[in-house]
Coordinates of C-alpha atoms in Angstrom, one line a residue:
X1 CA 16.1 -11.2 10.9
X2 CA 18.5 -13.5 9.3
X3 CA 17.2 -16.3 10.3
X4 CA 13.8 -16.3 9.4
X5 CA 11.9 -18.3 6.6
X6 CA 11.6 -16.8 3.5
X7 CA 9.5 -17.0 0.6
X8 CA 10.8 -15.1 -2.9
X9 CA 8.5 -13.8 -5.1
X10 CA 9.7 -13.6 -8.5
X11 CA 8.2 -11.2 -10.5
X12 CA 7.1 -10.9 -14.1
X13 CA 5.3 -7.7 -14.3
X14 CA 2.4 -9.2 -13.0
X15 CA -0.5 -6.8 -11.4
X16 CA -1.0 -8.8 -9.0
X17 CA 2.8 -9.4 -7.8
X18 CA 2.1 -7.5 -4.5
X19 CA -1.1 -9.3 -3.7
X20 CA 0.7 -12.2 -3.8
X21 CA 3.2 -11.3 -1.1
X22 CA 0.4 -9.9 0.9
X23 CA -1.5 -13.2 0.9
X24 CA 1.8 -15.2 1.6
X25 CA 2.2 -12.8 4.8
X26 CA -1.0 -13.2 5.9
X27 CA 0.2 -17.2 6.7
X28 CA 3.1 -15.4 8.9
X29 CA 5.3 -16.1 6.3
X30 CA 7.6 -13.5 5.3
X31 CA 7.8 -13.0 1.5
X32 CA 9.9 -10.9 -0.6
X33 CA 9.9 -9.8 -4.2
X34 CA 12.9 -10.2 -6.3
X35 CA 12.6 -9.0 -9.9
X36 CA 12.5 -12.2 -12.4
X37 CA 16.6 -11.4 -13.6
X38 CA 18.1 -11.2 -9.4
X39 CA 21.6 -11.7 -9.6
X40 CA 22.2 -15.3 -8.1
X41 CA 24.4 -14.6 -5.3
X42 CA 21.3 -11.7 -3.9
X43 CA 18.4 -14.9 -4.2
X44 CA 20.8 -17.3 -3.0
X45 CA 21.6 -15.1 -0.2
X46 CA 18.1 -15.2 1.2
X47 CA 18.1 -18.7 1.4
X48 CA 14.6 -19.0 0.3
X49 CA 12.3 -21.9 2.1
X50 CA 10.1 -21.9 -1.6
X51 CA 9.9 -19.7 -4.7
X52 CA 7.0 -18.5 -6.6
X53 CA 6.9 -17.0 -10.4
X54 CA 4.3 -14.5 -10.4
X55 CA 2.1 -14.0 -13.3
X56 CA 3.5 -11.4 -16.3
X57 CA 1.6 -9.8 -19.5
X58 CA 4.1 -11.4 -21.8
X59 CA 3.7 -14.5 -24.7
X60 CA 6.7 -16.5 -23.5
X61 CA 7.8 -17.2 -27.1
X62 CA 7.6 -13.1 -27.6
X63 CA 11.0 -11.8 -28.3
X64 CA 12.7 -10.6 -25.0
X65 CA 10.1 -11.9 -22.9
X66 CA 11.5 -12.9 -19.4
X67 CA 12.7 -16.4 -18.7
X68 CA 13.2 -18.6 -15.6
X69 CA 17.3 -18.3 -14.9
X70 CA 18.4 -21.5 -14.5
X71 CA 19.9 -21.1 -11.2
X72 CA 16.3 -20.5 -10.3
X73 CA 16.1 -24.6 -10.0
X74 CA 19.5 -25.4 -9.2
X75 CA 18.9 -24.3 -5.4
X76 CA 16.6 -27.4 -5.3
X77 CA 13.5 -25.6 -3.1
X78 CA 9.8 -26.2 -4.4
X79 CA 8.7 -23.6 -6.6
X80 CA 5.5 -22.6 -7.8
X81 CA 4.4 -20.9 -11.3
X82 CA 1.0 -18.8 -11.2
X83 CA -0.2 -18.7 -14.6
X84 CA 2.9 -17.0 -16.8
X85 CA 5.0 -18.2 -13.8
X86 CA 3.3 -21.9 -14.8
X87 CA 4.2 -21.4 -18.6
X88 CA 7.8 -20.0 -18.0
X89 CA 8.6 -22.8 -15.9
X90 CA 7.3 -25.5 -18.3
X91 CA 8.9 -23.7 -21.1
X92 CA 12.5 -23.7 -18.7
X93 CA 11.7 -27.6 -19.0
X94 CA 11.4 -28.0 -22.0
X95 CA 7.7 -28.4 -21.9
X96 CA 6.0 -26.6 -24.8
X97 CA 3.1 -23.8 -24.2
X98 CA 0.9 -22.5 -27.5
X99 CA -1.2 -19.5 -27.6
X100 CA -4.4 -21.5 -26.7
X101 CA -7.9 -21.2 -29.6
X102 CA -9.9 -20.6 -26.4
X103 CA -8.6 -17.6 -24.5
X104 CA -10.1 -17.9 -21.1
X105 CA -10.7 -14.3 -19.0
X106 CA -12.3 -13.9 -15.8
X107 CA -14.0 -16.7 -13.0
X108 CA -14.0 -20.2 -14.5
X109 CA -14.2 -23.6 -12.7
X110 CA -11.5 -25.9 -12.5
X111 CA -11.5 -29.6 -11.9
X112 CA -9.2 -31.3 -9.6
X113 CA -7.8 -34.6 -11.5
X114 CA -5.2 -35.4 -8.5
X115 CA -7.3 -34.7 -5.6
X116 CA -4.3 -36.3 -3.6
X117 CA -1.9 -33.8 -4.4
X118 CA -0.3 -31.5 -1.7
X119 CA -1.7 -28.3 -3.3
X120 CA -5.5 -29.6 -3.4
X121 CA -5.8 -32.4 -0.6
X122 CA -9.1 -31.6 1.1
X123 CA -10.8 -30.0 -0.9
X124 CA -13.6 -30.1 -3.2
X125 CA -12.8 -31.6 -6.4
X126 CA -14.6 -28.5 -8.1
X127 CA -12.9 -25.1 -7.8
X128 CA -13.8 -21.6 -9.0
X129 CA -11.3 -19.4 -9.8
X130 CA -9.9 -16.6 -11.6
X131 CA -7.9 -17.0 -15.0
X132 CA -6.3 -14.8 -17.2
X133 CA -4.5 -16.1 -20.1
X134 CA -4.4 -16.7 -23.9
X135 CA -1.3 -18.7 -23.9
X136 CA -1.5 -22.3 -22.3
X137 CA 0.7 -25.2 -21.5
X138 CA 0.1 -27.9 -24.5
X139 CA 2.8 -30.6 -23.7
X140 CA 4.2 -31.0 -20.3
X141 CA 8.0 -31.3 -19.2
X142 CA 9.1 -35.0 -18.2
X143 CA 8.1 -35.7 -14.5
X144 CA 4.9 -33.2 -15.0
X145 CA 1.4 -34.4 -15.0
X146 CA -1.7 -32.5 -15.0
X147 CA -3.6 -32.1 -11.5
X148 CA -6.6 -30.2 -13.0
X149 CA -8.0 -29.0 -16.0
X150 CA -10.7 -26.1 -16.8
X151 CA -14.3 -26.8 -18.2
X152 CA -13.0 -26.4 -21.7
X153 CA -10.0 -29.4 -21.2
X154 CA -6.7 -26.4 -20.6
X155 CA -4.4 -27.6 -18.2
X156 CA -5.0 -25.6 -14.8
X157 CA -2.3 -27.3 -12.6
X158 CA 0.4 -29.2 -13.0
X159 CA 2.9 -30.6 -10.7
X160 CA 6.0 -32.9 -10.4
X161 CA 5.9 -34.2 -6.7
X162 CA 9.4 -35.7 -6.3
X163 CA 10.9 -32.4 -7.2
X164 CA 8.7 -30.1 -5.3
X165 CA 7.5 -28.0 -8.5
X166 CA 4.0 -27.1 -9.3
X167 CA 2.0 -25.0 -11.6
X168 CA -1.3 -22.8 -11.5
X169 CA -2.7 -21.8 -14.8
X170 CA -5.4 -19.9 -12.6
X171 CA -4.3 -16.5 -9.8
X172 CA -5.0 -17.9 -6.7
X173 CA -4.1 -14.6 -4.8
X174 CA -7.1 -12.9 -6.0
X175 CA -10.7 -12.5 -4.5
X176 CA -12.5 -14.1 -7.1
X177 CA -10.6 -18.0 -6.5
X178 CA -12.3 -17.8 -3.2
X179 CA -10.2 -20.8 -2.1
X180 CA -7.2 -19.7 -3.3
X181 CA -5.6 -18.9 -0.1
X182 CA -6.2 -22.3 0.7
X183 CA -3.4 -23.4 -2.0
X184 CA -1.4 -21.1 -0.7
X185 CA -1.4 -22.4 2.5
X186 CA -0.8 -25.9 0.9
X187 CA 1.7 -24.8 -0.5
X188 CA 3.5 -22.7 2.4
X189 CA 3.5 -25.4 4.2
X190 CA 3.0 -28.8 3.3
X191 CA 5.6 -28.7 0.5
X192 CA 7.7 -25.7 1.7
X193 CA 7.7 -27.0 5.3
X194 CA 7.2 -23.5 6.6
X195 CA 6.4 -22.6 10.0
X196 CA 4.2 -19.4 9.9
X197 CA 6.0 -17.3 12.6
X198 CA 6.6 -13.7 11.2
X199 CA 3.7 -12.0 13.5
X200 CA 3.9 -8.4 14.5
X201 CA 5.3 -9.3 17.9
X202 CA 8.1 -11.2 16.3
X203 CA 8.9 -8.0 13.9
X204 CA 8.9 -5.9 16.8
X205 CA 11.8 -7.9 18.9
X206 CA 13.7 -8.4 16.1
X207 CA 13.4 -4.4 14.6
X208 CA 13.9 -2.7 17.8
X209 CA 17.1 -5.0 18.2
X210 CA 18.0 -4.2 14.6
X211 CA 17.7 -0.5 15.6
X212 CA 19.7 -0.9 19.3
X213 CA 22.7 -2.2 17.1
X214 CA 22.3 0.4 14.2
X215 CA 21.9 3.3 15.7
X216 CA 24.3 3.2 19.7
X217 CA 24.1 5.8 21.4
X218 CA 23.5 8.1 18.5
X219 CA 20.8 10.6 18.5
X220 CA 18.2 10.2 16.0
X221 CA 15.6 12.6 14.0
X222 CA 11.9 11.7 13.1
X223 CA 9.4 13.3 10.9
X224 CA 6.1 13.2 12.4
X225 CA 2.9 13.8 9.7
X226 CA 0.0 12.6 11.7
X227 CA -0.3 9.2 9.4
X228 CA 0.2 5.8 10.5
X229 CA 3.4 4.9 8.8
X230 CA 5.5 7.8 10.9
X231 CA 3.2 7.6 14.1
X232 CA 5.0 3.6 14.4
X233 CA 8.0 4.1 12.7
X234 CA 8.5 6.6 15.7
X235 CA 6.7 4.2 18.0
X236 CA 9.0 1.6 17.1
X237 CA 12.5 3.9 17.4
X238 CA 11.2 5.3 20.4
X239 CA 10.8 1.7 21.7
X240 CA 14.2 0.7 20.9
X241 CA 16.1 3.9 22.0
X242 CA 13.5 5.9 24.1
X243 CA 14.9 9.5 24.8
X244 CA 17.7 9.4 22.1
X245 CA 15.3 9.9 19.5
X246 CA 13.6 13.1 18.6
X247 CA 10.2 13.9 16.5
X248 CA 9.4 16.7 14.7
X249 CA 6.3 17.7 13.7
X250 CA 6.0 20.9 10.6
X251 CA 2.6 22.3 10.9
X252 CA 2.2 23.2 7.1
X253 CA -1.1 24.9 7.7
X254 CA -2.1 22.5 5.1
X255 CA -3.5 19.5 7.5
X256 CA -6.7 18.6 8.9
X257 CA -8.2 20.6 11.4
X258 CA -6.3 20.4 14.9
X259 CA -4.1 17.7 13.7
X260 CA -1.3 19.6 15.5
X261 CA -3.1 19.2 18.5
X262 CA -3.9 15.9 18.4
X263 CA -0.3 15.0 17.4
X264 CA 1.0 17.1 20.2
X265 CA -1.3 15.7 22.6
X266 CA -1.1 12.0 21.4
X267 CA 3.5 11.8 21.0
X268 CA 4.2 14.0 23.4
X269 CA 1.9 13.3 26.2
X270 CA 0.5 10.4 25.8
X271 CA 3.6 8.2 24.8
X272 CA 6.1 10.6 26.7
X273 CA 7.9 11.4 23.2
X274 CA 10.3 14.3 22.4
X275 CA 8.3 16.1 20.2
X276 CA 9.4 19.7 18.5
X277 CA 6.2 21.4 16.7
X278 CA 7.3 23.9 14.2
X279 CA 4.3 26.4 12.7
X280 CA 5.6 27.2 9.4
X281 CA 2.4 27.6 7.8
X282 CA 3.2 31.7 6.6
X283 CA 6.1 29.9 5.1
X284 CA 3.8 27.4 3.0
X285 CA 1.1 29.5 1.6
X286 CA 3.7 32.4 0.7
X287 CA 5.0 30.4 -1.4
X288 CA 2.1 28.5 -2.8
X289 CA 0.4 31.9 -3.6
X290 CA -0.6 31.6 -6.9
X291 CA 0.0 28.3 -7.9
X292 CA -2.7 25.9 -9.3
X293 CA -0.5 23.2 -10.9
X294 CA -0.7 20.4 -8.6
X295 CA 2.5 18.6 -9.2
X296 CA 4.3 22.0 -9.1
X297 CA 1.8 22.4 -5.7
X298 CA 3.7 19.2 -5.0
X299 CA 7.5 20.5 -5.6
X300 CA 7.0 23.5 -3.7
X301 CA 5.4 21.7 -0.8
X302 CA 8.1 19.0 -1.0
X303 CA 11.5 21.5 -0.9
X304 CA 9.5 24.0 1.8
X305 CA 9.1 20.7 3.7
X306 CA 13.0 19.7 3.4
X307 CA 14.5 23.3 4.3
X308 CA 11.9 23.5 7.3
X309 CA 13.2 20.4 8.9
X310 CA 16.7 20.6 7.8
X311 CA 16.4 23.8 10.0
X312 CA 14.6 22.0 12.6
X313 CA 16.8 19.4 12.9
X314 CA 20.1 21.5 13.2
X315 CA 18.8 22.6 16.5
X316 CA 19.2 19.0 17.8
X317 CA 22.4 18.5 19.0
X318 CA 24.1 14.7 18.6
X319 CA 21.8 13.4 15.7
X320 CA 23.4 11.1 13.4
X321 CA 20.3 9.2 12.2
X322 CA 16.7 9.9 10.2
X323 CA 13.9 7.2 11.0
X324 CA 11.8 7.3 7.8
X325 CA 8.1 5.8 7.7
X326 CA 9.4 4.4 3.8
X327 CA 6.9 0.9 3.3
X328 CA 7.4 -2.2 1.3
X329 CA 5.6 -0.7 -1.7
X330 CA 7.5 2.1 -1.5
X331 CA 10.9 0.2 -1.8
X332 CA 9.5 -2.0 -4.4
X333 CA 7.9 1.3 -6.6
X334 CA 11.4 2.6 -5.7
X335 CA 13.5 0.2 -7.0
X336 CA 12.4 -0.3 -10.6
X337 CA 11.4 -3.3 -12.5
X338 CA 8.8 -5.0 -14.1
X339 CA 6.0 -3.7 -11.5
X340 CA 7.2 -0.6 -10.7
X341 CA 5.7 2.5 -11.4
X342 CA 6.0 6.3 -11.1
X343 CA 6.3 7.5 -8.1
X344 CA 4.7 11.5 -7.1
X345 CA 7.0 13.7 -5.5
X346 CA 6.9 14.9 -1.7
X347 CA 7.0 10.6 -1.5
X348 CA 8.7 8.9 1.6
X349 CA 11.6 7.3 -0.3
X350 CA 14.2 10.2 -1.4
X351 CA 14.3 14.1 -0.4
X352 CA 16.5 13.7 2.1
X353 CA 19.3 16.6 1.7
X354 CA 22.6 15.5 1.1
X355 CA 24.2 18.1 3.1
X356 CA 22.3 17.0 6.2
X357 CA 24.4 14.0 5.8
X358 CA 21.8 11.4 8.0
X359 CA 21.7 7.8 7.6
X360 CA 18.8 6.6 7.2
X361 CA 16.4 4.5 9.7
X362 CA 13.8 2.3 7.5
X363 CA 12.1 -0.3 10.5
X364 CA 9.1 -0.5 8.6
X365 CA 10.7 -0.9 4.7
X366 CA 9.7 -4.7 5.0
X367 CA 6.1 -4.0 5.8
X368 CA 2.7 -3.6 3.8
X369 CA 0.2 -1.3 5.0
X370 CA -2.4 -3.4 6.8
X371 CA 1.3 -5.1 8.6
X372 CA 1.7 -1.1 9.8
X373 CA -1.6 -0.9 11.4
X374 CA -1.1 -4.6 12.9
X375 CA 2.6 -3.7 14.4
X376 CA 1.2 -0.1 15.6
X377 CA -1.4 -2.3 17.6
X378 CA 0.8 -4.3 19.2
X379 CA 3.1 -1.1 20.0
X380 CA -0.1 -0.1 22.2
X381 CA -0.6 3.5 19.5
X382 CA -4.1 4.7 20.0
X383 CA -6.8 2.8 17.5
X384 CA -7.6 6.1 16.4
X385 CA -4.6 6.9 15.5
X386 CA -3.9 3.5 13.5
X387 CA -7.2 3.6 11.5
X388 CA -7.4 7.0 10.1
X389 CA -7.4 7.3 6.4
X390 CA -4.7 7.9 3.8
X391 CA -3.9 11.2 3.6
X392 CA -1.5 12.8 0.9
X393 CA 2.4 14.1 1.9
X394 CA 1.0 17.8 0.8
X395 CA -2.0 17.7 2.8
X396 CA -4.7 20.0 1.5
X397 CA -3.1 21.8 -1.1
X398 CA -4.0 18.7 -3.6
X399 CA -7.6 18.5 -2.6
X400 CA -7.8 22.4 -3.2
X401 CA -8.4 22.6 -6.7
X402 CA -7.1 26.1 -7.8
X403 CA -4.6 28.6 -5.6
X404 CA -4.2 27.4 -1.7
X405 CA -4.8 30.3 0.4
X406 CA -5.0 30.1 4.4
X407 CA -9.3 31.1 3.8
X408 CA -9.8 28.4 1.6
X409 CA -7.9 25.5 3.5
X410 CA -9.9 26.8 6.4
X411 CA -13.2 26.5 4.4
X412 CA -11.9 22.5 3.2
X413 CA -11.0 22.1 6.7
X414 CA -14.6 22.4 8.3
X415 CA -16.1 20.5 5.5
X416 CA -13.7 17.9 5.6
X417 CA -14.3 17.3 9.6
X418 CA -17.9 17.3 9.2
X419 CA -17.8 15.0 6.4
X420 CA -15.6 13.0 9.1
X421 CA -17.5 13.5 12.1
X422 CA -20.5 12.1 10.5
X423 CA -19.0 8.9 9.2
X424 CA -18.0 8.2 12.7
X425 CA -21.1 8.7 14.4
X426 CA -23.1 6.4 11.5
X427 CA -20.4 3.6 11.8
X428 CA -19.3 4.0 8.0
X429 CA -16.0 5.4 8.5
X430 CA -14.4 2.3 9.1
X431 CA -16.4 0.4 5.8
X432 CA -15.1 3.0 4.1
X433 CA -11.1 2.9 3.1
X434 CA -10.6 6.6 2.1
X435 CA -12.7 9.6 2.5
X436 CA -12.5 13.4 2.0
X437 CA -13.8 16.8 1.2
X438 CA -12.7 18.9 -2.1
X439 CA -12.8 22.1 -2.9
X440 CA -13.7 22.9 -6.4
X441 CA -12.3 26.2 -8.3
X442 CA -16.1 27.0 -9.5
X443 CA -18.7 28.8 -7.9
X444 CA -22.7 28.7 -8.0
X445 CA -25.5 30.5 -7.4
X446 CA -27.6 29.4 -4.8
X447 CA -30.6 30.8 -2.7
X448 CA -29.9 31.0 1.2
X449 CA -32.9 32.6 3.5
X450 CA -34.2 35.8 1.2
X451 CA -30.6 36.2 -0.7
X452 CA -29.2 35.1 -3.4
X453 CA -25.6 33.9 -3.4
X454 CA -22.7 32.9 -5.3
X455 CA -20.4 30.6 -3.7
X456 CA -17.6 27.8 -3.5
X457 CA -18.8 24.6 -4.2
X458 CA -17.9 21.2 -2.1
X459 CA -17.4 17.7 -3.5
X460 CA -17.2 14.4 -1.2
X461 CA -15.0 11.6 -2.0
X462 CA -15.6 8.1 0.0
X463 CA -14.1 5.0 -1.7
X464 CA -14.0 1.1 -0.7
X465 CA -11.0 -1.1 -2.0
X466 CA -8.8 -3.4 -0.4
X467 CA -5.9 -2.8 -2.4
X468 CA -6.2 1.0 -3.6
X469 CA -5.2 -0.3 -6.8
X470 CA -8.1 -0.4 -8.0
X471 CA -11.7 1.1 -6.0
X472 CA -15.3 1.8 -6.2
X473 CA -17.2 5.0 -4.6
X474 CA -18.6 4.2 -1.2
X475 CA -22.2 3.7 -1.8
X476 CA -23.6 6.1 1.5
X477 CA -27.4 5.8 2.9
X478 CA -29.2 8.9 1.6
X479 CA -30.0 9.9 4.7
X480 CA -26.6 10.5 5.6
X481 CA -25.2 12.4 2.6
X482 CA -28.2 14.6 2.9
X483 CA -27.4 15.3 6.7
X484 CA -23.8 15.7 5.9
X485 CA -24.6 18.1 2.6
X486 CA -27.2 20.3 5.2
X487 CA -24.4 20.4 8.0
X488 CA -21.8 21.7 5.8
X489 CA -24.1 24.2 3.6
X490 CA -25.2 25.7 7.0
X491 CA -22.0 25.7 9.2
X492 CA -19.4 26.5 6.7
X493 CA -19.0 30.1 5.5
X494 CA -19.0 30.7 1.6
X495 CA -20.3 27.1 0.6
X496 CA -23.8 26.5 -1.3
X497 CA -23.8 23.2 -2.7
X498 CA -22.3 20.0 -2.1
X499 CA -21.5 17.0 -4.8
X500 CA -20.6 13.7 -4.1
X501 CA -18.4 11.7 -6.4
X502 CA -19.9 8.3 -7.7
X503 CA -16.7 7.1 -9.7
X504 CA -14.5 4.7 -9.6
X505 CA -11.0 3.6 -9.8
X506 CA -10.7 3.4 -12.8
X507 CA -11.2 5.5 -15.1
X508 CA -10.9 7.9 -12.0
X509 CA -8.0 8.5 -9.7
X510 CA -9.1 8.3 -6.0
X511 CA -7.6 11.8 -5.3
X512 CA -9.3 14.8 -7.8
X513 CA -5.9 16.3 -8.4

């Protein structure tokens, strides 16, 4: 993996920072983010093919707002500013950036004025795009000159060709510059002189050797959940070391219904895995009696989870290693920094025990999600099994709202598979990104055959995004929610009424808890 081409990100607090990675990736270039203030010797040891300075909320002439290090341009590789990336770098030049009397917000076109120029050859000399600024570049560095402007005359792009260094005022990782990843590509490689070959294949040769030289002969320990990142972060061990590793699968009592089953059915017989199931679900709701906090849902959950496996685990003889399903945004989230933020407990990075003593086996640390669901494809994991849904570390217990008792995770369970099963037969599970049942801590009245009754009430949850940053509510055919609302009124004991959630992310949270 050394010896790959990589592209640093440099980050300035910028939403968007991980989009841009993603959209570098999806050239087959591998990308990395750095935080804006890396120690030298770290980005010098990556021996980056091309930087780029990500966008930041910061006025560059604010006090303590983030700077480009010199060393930044003393390792003589093209670099590329997006929008505060653009100003720091012009500022690091001695160029000179005002807070602009036009502050321009949202899609905007841009002309090209150096149509030859590596980032823009080919195409047309009128772009939209997306911009977000109110500071802008008023007098450009020596060796700069402008290679487009917006509608109202601010300089969108600048470049200085001999030493490989460009600007975009605009985001050109986001959807709305709908060319944008064509600048990327530009830049990837006609000015970085990449070659594109990071695929899942290539990740997979290089990962399971990785793992072959980490791990020996050594025995290690994997926790299955049913989601994607575990299913090929033991796909991928098990690859590398076959019968030296060993999976273990805690049945909380807090999954979807039959997951157990289907994890059973889909490790250990399918791919010929060693699989140990463990039903500790007593163990769960005992302790969750009562509790209707979530986050403290989420500690208890989180410590049962650790002392269940620990236990587990013990039983194996000759482990030395833990594979972990931990993802790039985990690490980054993880780390700190200017785009970090707070992580929820019962998360993949952390909890291990220190008296387990383990060392720790990340193959999948480097990867995004949609990279997971590409690399479990080329592993030859089901395609059911790499498209399901998100679904959270504590399972049910965060979509009951209220106490968690074994009757009403039965009760979400049945709703939560119909609401499932009928996505799948109408073709909308897979145009949806995220969808679930919730059970509400009310009750209503309600009138079923010559009776009057009072009970629980369901909510549905369906969400498209592409990021889960941000997301909007799934906007279902009538005809299906109505099937979907009758199926679960009339099949599921103790339920009367069924609600389906119309907002989005934000103000809302995708989960209710």
């Amino acid at each position: 993996m050394t010896t790959r081409e990589t592209l640093v990100i440099l980050d300035y607090g910028s939403q968007y920072t991980q989009l841009i990675a993603r959209r570098v990736r999806e050239h087959h270039v591998y990308a990395e983010i750095l935080p804006w203030n890396v120690a030298p010797e770290r980005l010098a040891a990556l021996t980056p093919v091309g930087i780029i300075l990500s966008g930041g909320p910061n006025s560059v002439y604010a006090a303590g707002a983030p700077v480009l290090p010199e060393f930044v341009l003393s390792l003589g590789v093209p670099v590329l500013g997006i929008c505060y990336g653009m100003q720091a770098l012009a500022l690091a030049l001695s160029g000179e950036v005002r807070s602009g009397a036009l502050h321009e917000y949202g899609a905007t076109q841009v002309t090209i004025t150096q149509p030859t120029n590596p980032l823009f050859a080919g195409l047309p000399l009128t772009l939209t795009v997306w911009m977000s600024h109110g500071d802008q570049v008023a007098v450009l560095p020596n060796g700069f000159v402008d290679i487009a402007r917006s509608q109202s005359g601010v300089i969108a792009a600048i470049a200085d060709e001999a030493r490989r260094l460009f600007g975009l005022q605009f985001h050109p990782e986001v959807v709305h510059t709908p060319l944008g990843g064509e600048v990327l590509r530009r830049f990837l490689f006609d000015v970085c002189g990449c070659v594109g070959d990071w695929t899942p294949e290539a990740f997979i040769a290089t990962t399971v050797a990785r793992i072959q030289q980490q791990v020996g002969r050594n025995g290690v320990v994997c926790g299955l959940s049913g989601g994607v990142d575990s299913a090929v972060t033991a796909a991928l061990v098990h690859r590398a070391i076959g019968d030296q590793l060993n999976c273990i699968f805690v049945d909380t009592g807090l999954l979807r219904r039959d997951e157990a089953a289907q994890v059973e059915a889909t490790f250990q017989h399918a791919l010929g895995m060693r699989l140990t199931v463990v039903d500790a679900s007593q163990r769960f709701f005992t302790a969750l009696a009562g509790v209707t906090e979530p986050e403290q849902k989420r500690r208890i959950i989180g410590e049962q989870f650790i002392r269940v496996f620990e236990s587990a685990a013990q039983q194996l003889p000759g482990v030395r290693f833990l594979a972990q399903g931990t993802i790039y945004p985990d690490v980054i989230e993880s780390a700190g920094g200017p785009a970090a933020n707070r992580i929820k407990s019962h998360h993949n990075v952390g909890g291990l025990p220190e008296e387990m003593a383990l060392e720790l086996v990340e193959p999948l640390r480097e990867l995004f999600k949609d990279e997971v669901r590409a690399v479990g494809l080329a592993l030859g994991l089901p395609e059911i099994q790499i498209w399901r849904h998100p679904f959270p570390g504590p399972g049910l217990a965060v979509r009951i709202l209220g106490e968690v008792t074994r009757e009403r995770v039965a009760t979400l369970q049945s709703a939560d598979a119909i609401f499932l099963e009928e996505l799948h037969a109408a073709g909308y599970y897979h145009q949806t990104a995220q969808a679930f049942a919730v059970l509400l801590p009310v009750q209503s009245v309600g009138v079923m055959g010559d009776f009057r009754t009072y009970a629980d009430v369901v909510a549905l949850r369906a969400v498209t995004t592409d990021d889960f940053m941000t997301a909007d509510w799934a906007q279902l055919p009538y005809e299906l929610l109505v099937r979907i609302s009758n199926r679960i009124v009339n099949e599921v004991r103790g339920v009367n009424r069924v609600v389906y959630d119309i907002s989005s992310k934000p103000p809302a949270t995708i989960e209710w808890e």
